[in-house]
């Protein structure tokens, strides 16, 4: 195998490494049902994913009749409780994602997850899918806020990317994602980035202005070689 010129490759979770859309849509629809709102299809929910659960529910409520803060605050914890209980019913890795980890393992590249999903949810999900031990570290959407003692340190802030590199022992890193949050976090941290065209895109993938776009996971290693 040709050497990959990276020591660390980070992945976003939802829409990048895992297709979580079925379970996230089910949790959104559970909350909408409690409010007597019309339900949404998985395809309608996909562009709402990426900014955290409350952001996703806000967009879903705006799409189904408006979003009053009091109702949002009532429904949000109920949606999270439902999601935690049903977190891995429909979720699967995207085709080729697990095989890509093996290709990175072979030359000693460390893989990591940096997600805007709550850390406890991401850990539970990866554990239930028997994938948690495939990653050198996991950083969630609330991880850096706890470490930094403030708010606003999830992607697109660079702090989660910097922490990923620190936890993995330093070295040259790249990041793979499907949203503007992912690509901007990598750019803010000054590392190469790759966008996946099959994710939960909120906009055309070209508008993310990633260094490289891949359409499937068997393109990841060649993309990393080009970036290297």
mmCIF file of C-alpha atoms in Angstrom:
data_model
loop_
_atom_site.group_PDB
_atom_site.id
_atom_site.type_symbol
_atom_site.label_atom_id
_atom_site.label_comp_id
_atom_site.label_asym_id
_atom_site.label_seq_id
_atom_site.Cartn_x
_atom_site.Cartn_y
_atom_site.Cartn_z
ATOM 1 C CA UNK A 1 0.000 0.000 0.000
ATOM 2 C CA UNK A 2 1.245 3.467 -0.887
ATOM 3 C CA UNK A 3 1.935 5.446 2.267
ATOM 4 C CA UNK A 4 -0.744 7.917 3.357
ATOM 5 C CA UNK A 5 0.828 11.189 4.451
ATOM 6 C CA UNK A 6 -1.505 11.613 7.416
ATOM 7 C CA UNK A 7 -1.279 10.422 10.997
ATOM 8 C CA UNK A 8 -4.935 11.093 11.845
ATOM 9 C CA UNK A 9 -8.168 11.041 9.856
ATOM 10 C CA UNK A 10 -11.254 12.409 11.591
ATOM 11 C CA UNK A 11 -14.835 11.678 10.574
ATOM 12 C CA UNK A 12 -18.110 13.387 11.252
ATOM 13 C CA UNK A 13 -20.710 10.851 12.398
ATOM 14 C CA UNK A 14 -24.243 11.578 11.128
ATOM 15 C CA UNK A 15 -24.351 11.622 7.350
ATOM 16 C CA UNK A 16 -20.646 10.886 6.996
ATOM 17 C CA UNK A 17 -19.736 7.635 8.721
ATOM 18 C CA UNK A 18 -23.218 6.487 9.739
ATOM 19 C CA UNK A 19 -26.565 6.792 8.003
ATOM 20 C CA UNK A 20 -28.580 7.817 11.068
ATOM 21 C CA UNK A 21 -31.389 9.413 9.088
ATOM 22 C CA UNK A 22 -34.017 6.749 9.815
ATOM 23 C CA UNK A 23 -33.642 6.944 13.588
ATOM 24 C CA UNK A 24 -33.314 10.729 13.644
ATOM 25 C CA UNK A 25 -36.430 11.128 11.491
ATOM 26 C CA UNK A 26 -38.321 8.764 13.784
ATOM 27 C CA UNK A 27 -37.368 10.829 16.826
ATOM 28 C CA UNK A 28 -38.361 14.081 15.125
ATOM 29 C CA UNK A 29 -41.691 12.586 14.108
ATOM 30 C CA UNK A 30 -42.261 11.365 17.655
ATOM 31 C CA UNK A 31 -41.953 14.964 18.871
ATOM 32 C CA UNK A 32 -44.069 16.319 16.028
ATOM 33 C CA UNK A 33 -46.740 13.723 16.775
ATOM 34 C CA UNK A 34 -46.869 14.841 20.406
ATOM 35 C CA UNK A 35 -47.515 18.369 19.159
ATOM 36 C CA UNK A 36 -50.203 17.261 16.703
ATOM 37 C CA UNK A 37 -48.047 18.303 13.759
ATOM 38 C CA UNK A 38 -47.829 16.598 10.358
ATOM 39 C CA UNK A 39 -45.002 14.087 10.113
ATOM 40 C CA UNK A 40 -41.966 14.440 7.847
ATOM 41 C CA UNK A 41 -40.305 11.970 5.515
ATOM 42 C CA UNK A 42 -36.724 10.852 6.029
ATOM 43 C CA UNK A 43 -35.726 12.848 2.953
ATOM 44 C CA UNK A 44 -37.279 15.991 4.441
ATOM 45 C CA UNK A 45 -35.404 15.506 7.720
ATOM 46 C CA UNK A 46 -31.972 14.817 6.202
ATOM 47 C CA UNK A 47 -31.107 18.474 5.395
ATOM 48 C CA UNK A 48 -32.043 19.399 8.985
ATOM 49 C CA UNK A 49 -29.352 17.144 10.482
ATOM 50 C CA UNK A 50 -25.904 18.361 11.430
ATOM 51 C CA UNK A 51 -26.311 21.233 13.868
ATOM 52 C CA UNK A 52 -27.398 19.212 16.876
ATOM 53 C CA UNK A 53 -30.755 17.872 18.055
ATOM 54 C CA UNK A 54 -32.332 21.161 19.076
ATOM 55 C CA UNK A 55 -31.442 22.758 15.751
ATOM 56 C CA UNK A 56 -32.937 19.772 13.917
ATOM 57 C CA UNK A 57 -36.189 19.969 15.903
ATOM 58 C CA UNK A 58 -36.387 23.738 15.410
ATOM 59 C CA UNK A 59 -36.229 23.304 11.634
ATOM 60 C CA UNK A 60 -38.789 20.495 11.746
ATOM 61 C CA UNK A 61 -41.206 22.631 13.748
ATOM 62 C CA UNK A 62 -40.698 25.611 11.460
ATOM 63 C CA UNK A 63 -41.542 23.350 8.517
ATOM 64 C CA UNK A 64 -44.762 22.125 10.119
ATOM 65 C CA UNK A 65 -46.449 25.240 11.435
ATOM 66 C CA UNK A 66 -43.968 27.411 13.290
ATOM 67 C CA UNK A 67 -41.681 27.160 16.290
ATOM 68 C CA UNK A 68 -42.627 28.750 19.589
ATOM 69 C CA UNK A 69 -39.808 28.670 22.163
ATOM 70 C CA UNK A 70 -42.019 27.238 24.913
ATOM 71 C CA UNK A 71 -43.178 24.345 22.751
ATOM 72 C CA UNK A 72 -39.639 23.710 21.489
ATOM 73 C CA UNK A 73 -38.329 23.557 25.047
ATOM 74 C CA UNK A 74 -41.093 21.118 26.002
ATOM 75 C CA UNK A 75 -40.594 18.802 23.047
ATOM 76 C CA UNK A 76 -36.801 18.792 22.857
ATOM 77 C CA UNK A 77 -36.098 16.602 25.930
ATOM 78 C CA UNK A 78 -38.951 14.256 24.951
ATOM 79 C CA UNK A 79 -37.428 13.836 21.495
ATOM 80 C CA UNK A 80 -33.994 13.160 23.012
ATOM 81 C CA UNK A 81 -35.408 10.535 25.391
ATOM 82 C CA UNK A 82 -37.093 8.780 22.477
ATOM 83 C CA UNK A 83 -33.937 8.924 20.363
ATOM 84 C CA UNK A 84 -31.739 7.549 23.130
ATOM 85 C CA UNK A 85 -34.063 4.564 23.529
ATOM 86 C CA UNK A 86 -34.283 3.903 19.767
ATOM 87 C CA UNK A 87 -30.819 5.077 18.735
ATOM 88 C CA UNK A 88 -29.717 2.112 16.617
ATOM 89 C CA UNK A 89 -32.926 0.659 15.163
ATOM 90 C CA UNK A 90 -32.275 1.704 11.553
ATOM 91 C CA UNK A 91 -28.739 3.142 11.686
ATOM 92 C CA UNK A 92 -25.931 1.535 9.675
ATOM 93 C CA UNK A 93 -22.485 2.589 8.448
ATOM 94 C CA UNK A 94 -22.438 3.927 4.924
ATOM 95 C CA UNK A 95 -21.238 1.348 2.373
ATOM 96 C CA UNK A 96 -17.481 0.957 2.520
ATOM 97 C CA UNK A 97 -17.036 3.045 5.685
ATOM 98 C CA UNK A 98 -15.867 0.201 7.930
ATOM 99 C CA UNK A 99 -13.594 -1.163 5.215
ATOM 100 C CA UNK A 100 -12.023 2.295 4.939
ATOM 101 C CA UNK A 101 -11.113 2.112 8.633
ATOM 102 C CA UNK A 102 -9.242 -1.110 7.923
ATOM 103 C CA UNK A 103 -7.336 0.586 5.114
ATOM 104 C CA UNK A 104 -6.338 3.361 7.495
ATOM 105 C CA UNK A 105 -5.375 0.904 10.239
ATOM 106 C CA UNK A 106 -2.945 -0.941 7.976
ATOM 107 C CA UNK A 107 -0.385 1.912 7.683
ATOM 108 C CA UNK A 108 -1.020 2.985 11.292
ATOM 109 C CA UNK A 109 -3.290 5.975 10.679
ATOM 110 C CA UNK A 110 -5.509 6.800 13.675
ATOM 111 C CA UNK A 111 -9.216 7.293 13.030
ATOM 112 C CA UNK A 112 -11.412 9.572 15.163
ATOM 113 C CA UNK A 113 -15.001 10.776 15.384
ATOM 114 C CA UNK A 114 -15.810 14.473 15.824
ATOM 115 C CA UNK A 115 -19.562 15.041 15.834
ATOM 116 C CA UNK A 116 -22.093 17.662 16.891
ATOM 117 C CA UNK A 117 -24.201 14.858 18.364
ATOM 118 C CA UNK A 118 -24.206 14.755 22.162
ATOM 119 C CA UNK A 119 -21.164 12.732 23.236
ATOM 120 C CA UNK A 120 -23.174 10.261 25.333
ATOM 121 C CA UNK A 121 -25.473 9.537 22.377
ATOM 122 C CA UNK A 122 -22.559 9.079 19.959
ATOM 123 C CA UNK A 123 -20.813 6.732 22.394
ATOM 124 C CA UNK A 124 -23.990 4.696 22.968
ATOM 125 C CA UNK A 125 -24.659 4.438 19.244
ATOM 126 C CA UNK A 126 -21.132 3.360 18.310
ATOM 127 C CA UNK A 127 -21.109 0.885 21.193
ATOM 128 C CA UNK A 128 -24.390 -0.698 20.111
ATOM 129 C CA UNK A 129 -23.026 -0.999 16.560
ATOM 130 C CA UNK A 130 -19.804 -2.556 17.925
ATOM 131 C CA UNK A 131 -17.710 0.226 16.395
ATOM 132 C CA UNK A 132 -16.561 2.240 19.407
ATOM 133 C CA UNK A 133 -13.182 0.483 19.603
ATOM 134 C CA UNK A 134 -12.399 1.275 15.968
ATOM 135 C CA UNK A 135 -11.705 4.920 16.831
ATOM 136 C CA UNK A 136 -8.819 6.425 18.774
ATOM 137 C CA UNK A 137 -11.092 9.083 20.265
ATOM 138 C CA UNK A 138 -14.646 10.429 20.183
ATOM 139 C CA UNK A 139 -15.515 14.098 20.573
ATOM 140 C CA UNK A 140 -19.166 15.090 20.770
ATOM 141 C CA UNK A 141 -21.048 18.326 20.344
ATOM 142 C CA UNK A 142 -20.954 19.008 24.092
ATOM 143 C CA UNK A 143 -17.438 17.735 24.794
ATOM 144 C CA UNK A 144 -15.524 20.947 24.237
ATOM 145 C CA UNK A 145 -18.077 23.090 26.066
ATOM 146 C CA UNK A 146 -17.374 20.987 29.170
ATOM 147 C CA UNK A 147 -13.618 21.203 28.683
ATOM 148 C CA UNK A 148 -13.575 24.924 27.863
ATOM 149 C CA UNK A 149 -16.193 25.861 30.463
ATOM 150 C CA UNK A 150 -18.388 27.770 28.039
ATOM 151 C CA UNK A 151 -20.712 27.509 25.068
ATOM 152 C CA UNK A 152 -20.186 27.540 21.332
ATOM 153 C CA UNK A 153 -17.153 25.238 21.041
ATOM 154 C CA UNK A 154 -18.708 22.618 18.745
ATOM 155 C CA UNK A 155 -18.132 22.553 14.977
ATOM 156 C CA UNK A 156 -17.611 24.867 13.067
ATOM 157 C CA UNK A 157 -15.324 26.021 15.902
ATOM 158 C CA UNK A 158 -11.816 24.645 15.531
ATOM 159 C CA UNK A 159 -11.621 23.466 19.149
ATOM 160 C CA UNK A 160 -12.963 19.925 18.519
ATOM 161 C CA UNK A 161 -10.478 19.388 15.684
ATOM 162 C CA UNK A 162 -7.599 20.665 17.798
ATOM 163 C CA UNK A 163 -8.669 18.348 20.631
ATOM 164 C CA UNK A 164 -8.880 15.395 18.225
ATOM 165 C CA UNK A 165 -5.292 16.003 17.146
ATOM 166 C CA UNK A 166 -4.120 16.415 20.732
ATOM 167 C CA UNK A 167 -5.799 13.203 21.903
ATOM 168 C CA UNK A 168 -4.350 11.275 18.984
ATOM 169 C CA UNK A 169 -0.830 12.314 19.890
ATOM 170 C CA UNK A 170 -0.335 15.048 17.317
ATOM 171 C CA UNK A 171 0.728 14.799 13.707
ATOM 172 C CA UNK A 172 -0.775 15.606 10.339
ATOM 173 C CA UNK A 173 -4.564 15.327 10.227
ATOM 174 C CA UNK A 174 -7.394 15.460 7.690
ATOM 175 C CA UNK A 175 -11.140 15.608 8.283
ATOM 176 C CA UNK A 176 -14.084 14.055 6.434
ATOM 177 C CA UNK A 177 -17.617 15.451 6.665
ATOM 178 C CA UNK A 178 -20.871 16.239 4.923
ATOM 179 C CA UNK A 179 -21.827 19.712 6.174
ATOM 180 C CA UNK A 180 -20.612 23.278 6.262
ATOM 181 C CA UNK A 181 -19.989 22.774 10.000
ATOM 182 C CA UNK A 182 -17.491 20.009 9.200
ATOM 183 C CA UNK A 183 -15.633 21.733 6.405
ATOM 184 C CA UNK A 184 -15.444 25.063 8.240
ATOM 185 C CA UNK A 185 -14.170 23.364 11.415
ATOM 186 C CA UNK A 186 -11.366 21.743 9.400
ATOM 187 C CA UNK A 187 -10.561 24.993 7.625
ATOM 188 C CA UNK A 188 -10.596 26.928 10.898
ATOM 189 C CA UNK A 189 -8.116 24.381 12.283
ATOM 190 C CA UNK A 190 -5.976 24.654 9.153
ATOM 191 C CA UNK A 191 -6.200 21.009 8.066
ATOM 192 C CA UNK A 192 -7.152 19.384 4.730
ATOM 193 C CA UNK A 193 -10.783 18.379 4.343
ATOM 194 C CA UNK A 194 -12.905 15.994 2.309
ATOM 195 C CA UNK A 195 -16.656 16.276 1.718
ATOM 196 C CA UNK A 196 -18.874 13.263 1.018
ATOM 197 C CA UNK A 197 -21.574 13.798 -1.585
ATOM 198 C CA UNK A 198 -23.827 11.071 -0.139
ATOM 199 C CA UNK A 199 -24.387 12.755 3.244
ATOM 200 C CA UNK A 200 -27.184 14.831 4.731
ATOM 201 C CA UNK A 201 -26.402 17.845 2.597
ATOM 202 C CA UNK A 202 -27.969 21.171 3.524
ATOM 203 C CA UNK A 203 -26.699 22.651 0.250
ATOM 204 C CA UNK A 204 -25.053 21.437 -2.971
ATOM 205 C CA UNK A 205 -21.805 19.717 -2.031
ATOM 206 C CA UNK A 206 -19.825 22.049 -4.320
ATOM 207 C CA UNK A 207 -20.866 25.006 -2.166
ATOM 208 C CA UNK A 208 -19.005 23.523 0.800
ATOM 209 C CA UNK A 209 -15.753 24.355 -1.036
ATOM 210 C CA UNK A 210 -14.015 21.303 0.367
ATOM 211 C CA UNK A 211 -10.532 20.400 -0.798
ATOM 212 C CA UNK A 212 -11.874 17.179 -2.360
ATOM 213 C CA UNK A 213 -15.345 15.641 -2.778
ATOM 214 C CA UNK A 214 -15.825 11.868 -2.773
ATOM 215 C CA UNK A 215 -18.924 9.985 -3.899
ATOM 216 C CA UNK A 216 -18.202 6.693 -2.098
ATOM 217 C CA UNK A 217 -15.779 5.347 0.467
ATOM 218 C CA UNK A 218 -13.532 3.481 -1.941
ATOM 219 C CA UNK A 219 -12.434 6.946 -3.106
ATOM 220 C CA UNK A 220 -11.230 7.967 0.385
ATOM 221 C CA UNK A 221 -7.713 6.532 0.326
ATOM 222 C CA UNK A 222 -6.915 7.901 -3.159
ATOM 223 C CA UNK A 223 -8.272 11.287 -2.014
ATOM 224 C CA UNK A 224 -6.008 11.253 1.047
ATOM 225 C CA UNK A 225 -3.029 10.390 -1.142
ATOM 226 C CA UNK A 226 -3.793 13.343 -3.421
ATOM 227 C CA UNK A 227 -4.119 15.677 -0.437
ATOM 228 C CA UNK A 228 -0.874 14.330 0.995
#
